[in-house]
CSV table of C-alpha atoms and ligand atoms in Angstrom, one decimal:
chain,number,residue,atom,x,y,z
A,479,MET,CA,91.4,79.6,82.6
A,480,LYS,CA,90.5,83.0,81.2
A,481,ARG,CA,89.0,85.2,83.8
A,482,GLN,CA,87.6,87.8,81.6
A,483,ALA,CA,85.0,87.6,78.8
A,484,ASP,CA,82.8,90.0,76.9
A,485,LEU,CA,79.1,89.3,77.6
A,486,ARG,CA,78.5,89.7,73.8
A,487,ASP,CA,80.7,86.7,73.2
A,488,ARG,CA,78.3,83.8,73.6
A,489,ALA,CA,80.9,81.1,73.1
A,490,ALA,CA,83.1,82.6,75.8
A,491,LEU,CA,80.2,82.8,78.2
A,492,ASP,CA,79.2,79.2,77.5
A,493,ALA,CA,82.8,78.1,78.3
A,494,VAL,CA,82.7,79.9,81.6
A,495,PHE,CA,79.4,78.2,82.6
A,496,ALA,CA,80.6,74.9,81.3
A,497,ALA,CA,83.9,75.1,83.3
A,498,HIS,CA,82.4,76.1,86.7
A,499,GLU,CA,79.5,75.1,88.9
A,500,ILE,CA,77.9,78.6,89.1
A,501,ASP,CA,75.4,79.0,91.9
A,502,SER,CA,74.6,82.7,91.6
A,503,VAL,CA,75.5,85.5,89.3
A,504,ILE,CA,75.8,89.2,90.1
A,505,HIS,CA,75.3,91.0,86.8
A,506,PHE,CA,77.1,94.4,87.0
A,507,ALA,CA,78.6,94.5,83.5
A,508,ALA,CA,77.1,97.5,81.6
A,509,LYS,CA,77.7,101.0,80.4
A,510,LYS,CA,76.2,103.6,82.7
A,511,ALA,CA,76.6,107.2,81.6
A,512,VAL,CA,73.4,109.1,80.7
A,513,GLY,CA,75.1,111.8,78.5
A,514,GLU,CA,77.2,109.2,76.7
A,515,SER,CA,74.2,107.0,76.0
A,516,THR,CA,72.6,109.8,74.0
A,517,ARG,CA,75.7,109.9,71.8
A,518,ILE,CA,76.2,106.2,71.3
A,519,PRO,CA,72.8,104.6,72.0
A,520,LEU,CA,73.3,101.5,69.8
A,521,GLU,CA,76.4,100.6,71.8
A,522,TYR,CA,74.4,100.9,75.0
A,523,TYR,CA,71.7,98.6,73.7
A,524,ASP,CA,74.3,96.1,72.4
A,525,ILE,CA,76.3,96.0,75.6
A,526,ASN,CA,73.5,96.4,78.2
A,527,VAL,CA,70.6,94.5,76.6
A,528,THR,CA,72.3,92.0,74.3
A,529,GLY,CA,74.8,91.3,77.1
A,530,THR,CA,71.9,90.5,79.5
A,531,VAL,CA,70.1,88.3,76.9
A,532,ASN,CA,73.3,86.3,76.4
A,533,LEU,CA,73.9,85.9,80.1
A,534,LEU,CA,70.4,84.5,80.6
A,535,LEU,CA,70.7,82.2,77.6
A,536,ALA,CA,74.0,80.8,79.1
A,537,MET,CA,72.5,80.6,82.6
A,538,THR,CA,69.3,78.7,81.4
A,539,ARG,CA,71.4,76.4,79.2
A,540,HIS,CA,73.7,75.5,82.1
A,541,GLY,CA,71.1,75.3,84.9
A,542,ALA,CA,72.3,78.5,86.8
A,543,ARG,CA,69.2,80.0,88.2
A,544,ARG,CA,70.0,82.9,90.6
A,545,VAL,CA,70.9,86.4,89.6
A,546,VAL,CA,71.2,89.8,91.2
A,547,PHE,CA,70.9,92.5,88.5
A,548,SER,CA,72.2,96.1,88.6
A,549,SER,CA,69.2,98.2,87.7
A,550,SER,CA,68.9,101.9,88.0
A,551,CYS,CA,66.7,104.6,89.5
A,552,SER,CA,67.0,106.3,86.1
A,553,ILE,CA,64.2,104.1,84.8
A,554,TYR,CA,61.7,106.3,86.8
A,555,GLY,CA,62.6,109.2,84.6
A,556,GLU,CA,61.1,112.7,84.8
A,557,THR,CA,58.6,112.3,87.5
A,558,PRO,CA,57.4,114.9,90.0
A,559,LYS,CA,57.0,112.2,92.7
A,560,VAL,CA,59.3,112.3,95.7
A,561,PRO,CA,60.3,109.8,97.0
A,562,LEU,CA,60.0,107.1,94.4
A,563,ASP,CA,58.8,103.6,95.2
A,564,GLU,CA,59.1,100.5,93.1
A,565,ASP,CA,55.5,100.5,92.0
A,566,ASP,CA,55.8,104.0,90.5
A,567,PRO,CA,55.6,103.9,86.7
A,568,ALA,CA,58.7,103.8,84.6
A,569,ALA,CA,59.3,106.7,82.3
A,570,PRO,CA,63.0,106.3,81.2
A,571,ALA,CA,64.2,109.6,79.7
A,572,ASN,CA,67.4,108.5,77.9
A,573,PRO,CA,68.9,105.4,76.1
A,574,TYR,CA,70.9,104.3,79.2
A,575,ALA,CA,67.7,104.3,81.3
A,576,ARG,CA,65.8,102.5,78.6
A,577,THR,CA,68.4,99.7,78.4
A,578,LYS,CA,68.0,99.1,82.2
A,579,TYR,CA,64.2,99.2,81.8
A,580,LEU,CA,64.3,96.7,78.9
A,581,CYS,CA,66.6,94.4,81.0
A,582,GLU,CA,64.0,94.4,83.8
A,583,GLN,CA,61.3,93.5,81.3
A,584,LEU,CA,63.4,90.7,79.7
A,585,LEU,CA,64.2,89.4,83.2
A,586,ALA,CA,60.5,89.3,83.9
A,587,ASP,CA,59.8,87.4,80.6
A,588,ALA,CA,62.6,85.0,81.4
A,589,CYS,CA,61.2,84.3,84.8
A,590,ALA,CA,57.8,83.7,83.3
A,591,ARG,CA,59.3,81.1,81.0
A,592,TYR,CA,61.7,79.6,83.5
A,593,PRO,CA,59.9,79.5,86.9
A,594,GLU,CA,63.0,78.1,88.6
A,595,LEU,CA,64.8,81.5,88.2
A,596,SER,CA,65.2,83.7,91.2
A,597,VAL,CA,66.1,87.3,90.2
A,598,ILE,CA,66.5,90.4,92.2
A,599,ALA,CA,66.9,93.7,90.4
A,600,LEU,CA,68.4,96.4,92.6
A,601,ARG,CA,67.6,99.9,91.3
A,602,TYR,CA,70.6,101.8,92.4
A,603,PHE,CA,70.2,105.5,93.0
A,604,ASN,CA,73.6,107.3,92.7
A,605,PRO,CA,76.5,105.3,94.0
A,606,ILE,CA,79.5,107.4,95.1
A,607,GLY,CA,82.3,107.2,97.6
A,608,ALA,CA,85.1,104.6,97.9
A,609,HIS,CA,86.2,101.8,100.3
A,610,PRO,CA,87.2,103.5,103.6
A,611,SER,CA,90.7,102.2,103.3
A,612,GLY,CA,91.3,104.5,100.3
A,613,GLU,CA,92.5,101.5,98.3
A,614,ILE,CA,89.4,100.7,96.2
A,615,GLY,CA,87.7,103.5,94.3
A,616,GLU,CA,86.5,104.8,91.1
A,617,ASP,CA,89.0,105.4,88.3
A,618,PRO,CA,87.0,106.3,85.2
A,619,THR,CA,88.7,106.1,81.8
A,620,GLY,CA,89.0,109.5,80.1
A,621,VAL,CA,87.0,112.5,81.3
A,622,PRO,CA,84.5,111.3,84.1
A,623,ASN,CA,80.9,111.3,83.2
A,624,ASN,CA,79.6,111.3,86.7
A,625,VAL,CA,79.6,114.2,89.0
A,626,LEU,CA,81.7,113.0,92.0
A,627,PRO,CA,84.7,111.6,90.1
A,628,TYR,CA,84.7,114.8,88.1
A,629,MET,CA,84.8,116.9,91.3
A,630,ALA,CA,87.5,114.7,92.7
A,631,GLN,CA,89.7,115.2,89.6
A,632,VAL,CA,89.2,118.9,89.8
A,633,ALA,CA,90.3,118.7,93.5
A,634,VAL,CA,93.6,117.0,92.6
A,635,GLY,CA,94.3,119.4,89.7
A,636,ARG,CA,93.7,116.9,86.8
A,637,LEU,CA,90.7,119.0,85.6
A,638,THR,CA,90.3,122.8,86.0
A,639,GLU,CA,86.6,123.3,87.0
A,640,LEU,CA,83.5,121.3,87.6
A,641,PRO,CA,80.7,121.9,85.0
A,642,VAL,CA,77.4,122.2,86.8
A,643,PHE,CA,74.8,121.1,84.3
A,644,GLY,CA,71.9,123.5,84.8
A,645,ASP,CA,70.8,125.8,87.6
A,646,ASP,CA,67.2,126.3,86.4
A,647,TYR,CA,65.7,123.0,87.5
A,648,PRO,CA,62.6,123.1,89.8
A,649,THR,CA,64.8,122.2,92.8
A,650,PRO,CA,65.6,124.4,95.9
A,651,ASP,CA,68.9,125.8,94.4
A,652,GLY,CA,68.1,125.0,90.7
A,653,THR,CA,70.7,122.2,90.3
A,654,GLY,CA,69.9,118.5,89.9
A,655,VAL,CA,69.0,116.6,93.1
A,656,ARG,CA,70.0,112.9,93.5
A,657,ASP,CA,69.9,110.3,96.2
A,658,TYR,CA,73.6,109.5,96.6
A,659,ILE,CA,74.4,106.2,98.2
A,660,HIS,CA,77.8,105.0,99.5
A,661,VAL,CA,79.3,102.2,97.4
A,662,SER,CA,79.9,100.2,100.6
A,663,ASP,CA,76.1,100.3,101.2
A,664,VAL,CA,75.6,99.2,97.6
A,665,ALA,CA,78.0,96.3,98.2
A,666,ASP,CA,76.2,95.4,101.5
A,667,GLY,CA,72.9,95.5,99.6
A,668,HIS,CA,74.2,92.9,97.2
A,669,ARG,CA,75.4,90.6,100.0
A,670,VAL,CA,72.0,90.8,101.6
A,671,ALA,CA,70.2,90.3,98.3
A,672,LEU,CA,72.3,87.1,97.7
A,673,ASP,CA,71.1,85.8,101.1
A,674,HIS,CA,67.5,86.4,100.1
A,675,LEU,CA,67.5,85.0,96.5
A,676,ASP,CA,66.0,81.8,97.6
A,677,ASP,CA,63.1,83.4,99.5
A,678,GLU,CA,61.1,83.5,96.3
A,679,GLN,CA,61.3,82.6,92.7
A,680,GLY,CA,60.7,85.1,89.8
A,681,LEU,CA,61.7,88.7,89.6
A,682,ARG,CA,61.7,91.1,92.5
A,683,VAL,CA,62.6,94.7,92.3
A,684,PHE,CA,64.1,96.8,95.1
A,685,ASN,CA,65.3,100.4,95.3
A,686,LEU,CA,68.8,100.9,96.7
A,687,GLY,CA,69.0,104.4,98.0
A,688,THR,CA,69.0,106.4,101.3
A,689,GLY,CA,65.8,108.3,101.0
A,690,THR,CA,67.6,111.7,101.2
A,691,GLY,CA,68.5,113.9,98.3
A,692,ALA,CA,71.4,116.4,97.7
A,693,SER,CA,71.7,118.9,94.9
A,694,VAL,CA,74.9,119.3,92.9
A,695,LEU,CA,75.8,122.4,94.9
A,696,GLU,CA,75.1,120.6,98.2
A,697,LEU,CA,77.3,117.7,97.1
A,698,LEU,CA,80.0,120.1,96.1
A,699,ALA,CA,79.8,121.9,99.5
A,700,GLU,CA,80.2,118.6,101.3
A,701,PHE,CA,83.0,117.4,99.1
A,702,THR,CA,84.8,120.8,99.6
A,703,LYS,CA,84.6,120.3,103.3
A,704,ALA,CA,86.4,116.9,102.9
A,705,VAL,CA,89.1,118.4,100.6
A,706,GLY,CA,89.6,121.6,102.7
A,707,THR,CA,90.2,123.9,99.8
A,708,PRO,CA,87.7,125.5,97.3
A,709,ILE,CA,86.8,123.6,94.1
A,710,PRO,CA,86.2,125.8,91.1
A,711,TYR,CA,82.9,125.3,89.2
A,712,ARG,CA,80.9,126.9,86.4
A,713,ILE,CA,77.2,126.8,85.7
A,714,GLN,CA,76.6,125.4,82.2
A,715,ALA,CA,73.6,124.4,80.1
A,716,ARG,CA,71.5,121.4,81.1
A,717,ARG,CA,72.9,118.0,80.0
A,718,ALA,CA,70.8,116.0,77.5
A,719,GLY,CA,68.8,113.2,79.2
A,720,ASP,CA,69.0,114.6,82.8
A,721,VAL,CA,66.0,114.9,85.1
A,722,PRO,CA,65.6,117.3,88.0
A,723,THR,CA,65.2,115.0,91.0
A,724,LEU,CA,65.5,111.3,91.8
A,725,ILE,CA,65.1,110.2,95.5
A,726,ALA,CA,64.4,106.7,96.7
A,727,ASP,CA,61.7,105.4,99.0
A,728,PRO,CA,63.9,102.7,100.6
A,729,GLY,CA,61.0,101.2,102.5
A,730,ARG,CA,60.5,98.0,100.5
A,731,VAL,CA,64.0,96.6,101.1
A,732,GLU,CA,63.8,97.5,104.8
A,733,ARG,CA,60.4,95.8,105.2
A,734,ALA,CA,61.6,92.7,103.3
A,735,TRP,CA,65.1,92.2,104.7
A,736,GLY,CA,65.3,94.5,107.7
A,737,TRP,CA,68.2,96.3,105.9
A,738,ARG,CA,68.9,99.9,105.3
A,739,THR,CA,71.9,102.1,104.3
A,740,THR,CA,74.2,103.3,107.1
A,741,ARG,CA,76.6,105.8,105.6
A,742,ASP,CA,75.8,109.5,105.1
A,743,LEU,CA,77.0,112.1,102.5
A,744,THR,CA,79.9,113.2,104.8
A,745,ALA,CA,81.3,109.7,104.8
A,746,MET,CA,80.7,109.3,101.1
A,747,CYS,CA,82.7,112.5,100.4
A,748,ALA,CA,85.4,111.7,102.9
A,749,ASP,CA,86.0,108.2,101.5
A,750,ALA,CA,85.9,109.4,97.9
A,751,TRP,CA,88.5,112.1,98.7
A,752,ARG,CA,90.7,109.7,100.6
A,753,PHE,CA,90.9,107.4,97.5
A,754,GLN,CA,91.5,110.3,95.1
A,755,ARG,CA,94.2,111.9,97.4
A,756,LEU,CA,96.0,108.6,97.8
A,757,HIS,CA,95.6,107.8,94.0
A,758,PRO,CA,95.7,111.2,92.2
A,759,ASN,CA,96.2,109.4,88.9
A,760,GLY,CA,93.9,106.5,89.7
A,761,TYR,CA,95.2,103.0,89.1
A,762,SER,CA,97.9,104.1,86.7
A,763,SER,CA,100.3,101.7,88.4
A,764,GLY,CA,97.8,98.8,88.0
A,765,PRO,CA,94.6,97.5,89.5
A,766,PRO,CA,94.0,97.3,93.3
A,767,THR,CA,95.5,94.3,95.1
A,768,VAL,CA,93.0,94.2,98.0
B,477,LIG,N1,76.4,116.7,86.9
B,477,LIG,C1,77.0,117.9,86.9
B,477,LIG,N2,78.3,117.9,86.4
B,477,LIG,C2,78.9,116.8,85.9
B,477,LIG,C3,78.3,115.6,86.0
B,477,LIG,C4,77.0,115.6,86.5
B,477,LIG,O1,76.4,118.9,87.3
B,477,LIG,O2,80.1,117.0,85.5
B,477,LIG,C5,75.0,116.6,87.6
B,477,LIG,C6,74.0,116.0,86.7
B,477,LIG,O3,73.4,117.0,85.8
B,477,LIG,C7,73.0,115.4,87.7
B,477,LIG,C8,73.9,115.0,88.9
B,477,LIG,O4,75.1,115.8,88.7
B,477,LIG,O5,72.1,116.4,88.2
B,477,LIG,C9,74.3,113.6,88.9
B,477,LIG,O6,74.8,113.2,87.6
B,477,LIG,P1,75.7,111.9,87.4
B,477,LIG,O7,76.2,111.8,86.0
B,477,LIG,O8,76.7,111.7,88.5
B,477,LIG,O9,74.6,110.7,87.7
B,477,LIG,P2,73.2,110.5,87.0
B,477,LIG,O10,72.1,111.1,88.0
B,477,LIG,O11,73.2,110.9,85.6
B,477,LIG,O12,73.0,109.0,87.2
B,477,LIG,C10,73.5,108.0,86.4
B,477,LIG,C11,72.5,106.9,86.3
B,477,LIG,C12,72.4,106.2,87.7
B,477,LIG,C13,73.8,105.8,88.1
B,477,LIG,C14,74.6,107.0,88.2
B,477,LIG,C15,76.0,106.6,88.6
B,477,LIG,O13,71.2,107.4,86.0
B,477,LIG,O14,71.6,105.0,87.5
B,477,LIG,O15,74.7,107.6,86.9
B,477,LIG,O16,76.6,105.8,87.7
B,477,LIG,F1,73.7,105.2,89.3
């Protein structure tokens, strides 16, 4: 049985749902880089939006009714509000963010039509880090789009210096501020979400963040501590589609499920560095076995 299919391939998706009794779906599959999305917007709509439509079509055809969806804090866009709660208005500032916002809307429309659906959209803030074993981590194809993998590749000598995109934002040190969340907390959040899918039908939206922000330079300082040697960087122009600050109000998930994140920026950097140090060239020798 084929274990991999493209969400744009409706026949392949149908075959998966026909062959298995699928109870719940965690829908991660998407493109996720802000800068890239301004260069290839149509591919972003095709993969992220069409992929989600096809998944829901297959699910509704085969009676699968529970899904946890990877949404994004980027849908809040350029807003002066800190922190952001789920009722704040969406103002997506780039094609990637708009695809995630459209997906939330199409999930809401699907739930209105198929009341048996239970959908939880988790609005991730900025996932970084790696499994503490150092065996599961991020291995982007080509030059990394996101800041932490870029930093990590500079630290192992694969790249020469970190570009810092803008130091003239209205933030304490002028660089972009984000709410970084450990990938293990993101994973825990999904496990807890799965446990709560049956609490209610319809679409529910939750932030997945820590409630604390760090600037690019603060993140670099923390990662430098983990590495133990300086990491070269250079201030560059702002990146298209970026916003100054995004920080979560994590209160809704805590009130609903009694759950909150437990890992801090020090752990995120230490774990990310352990993975990169143990796998300087990523998974060049194949995917992880754990
Ligand atoms: N940045 C740099 N240099 C880089 C890359 C990024 O200075 O080489 C800055 C950005 O300008 C921004 C911050 O680092 O201020 C974070 O940028 P990322 O690209 O790492 O992440 P984004 O904030 O753009 O977030 C996007 C999506 C999130 C998603 C996240 C991780 O908006 O939904 O990527 O995939 F969670």
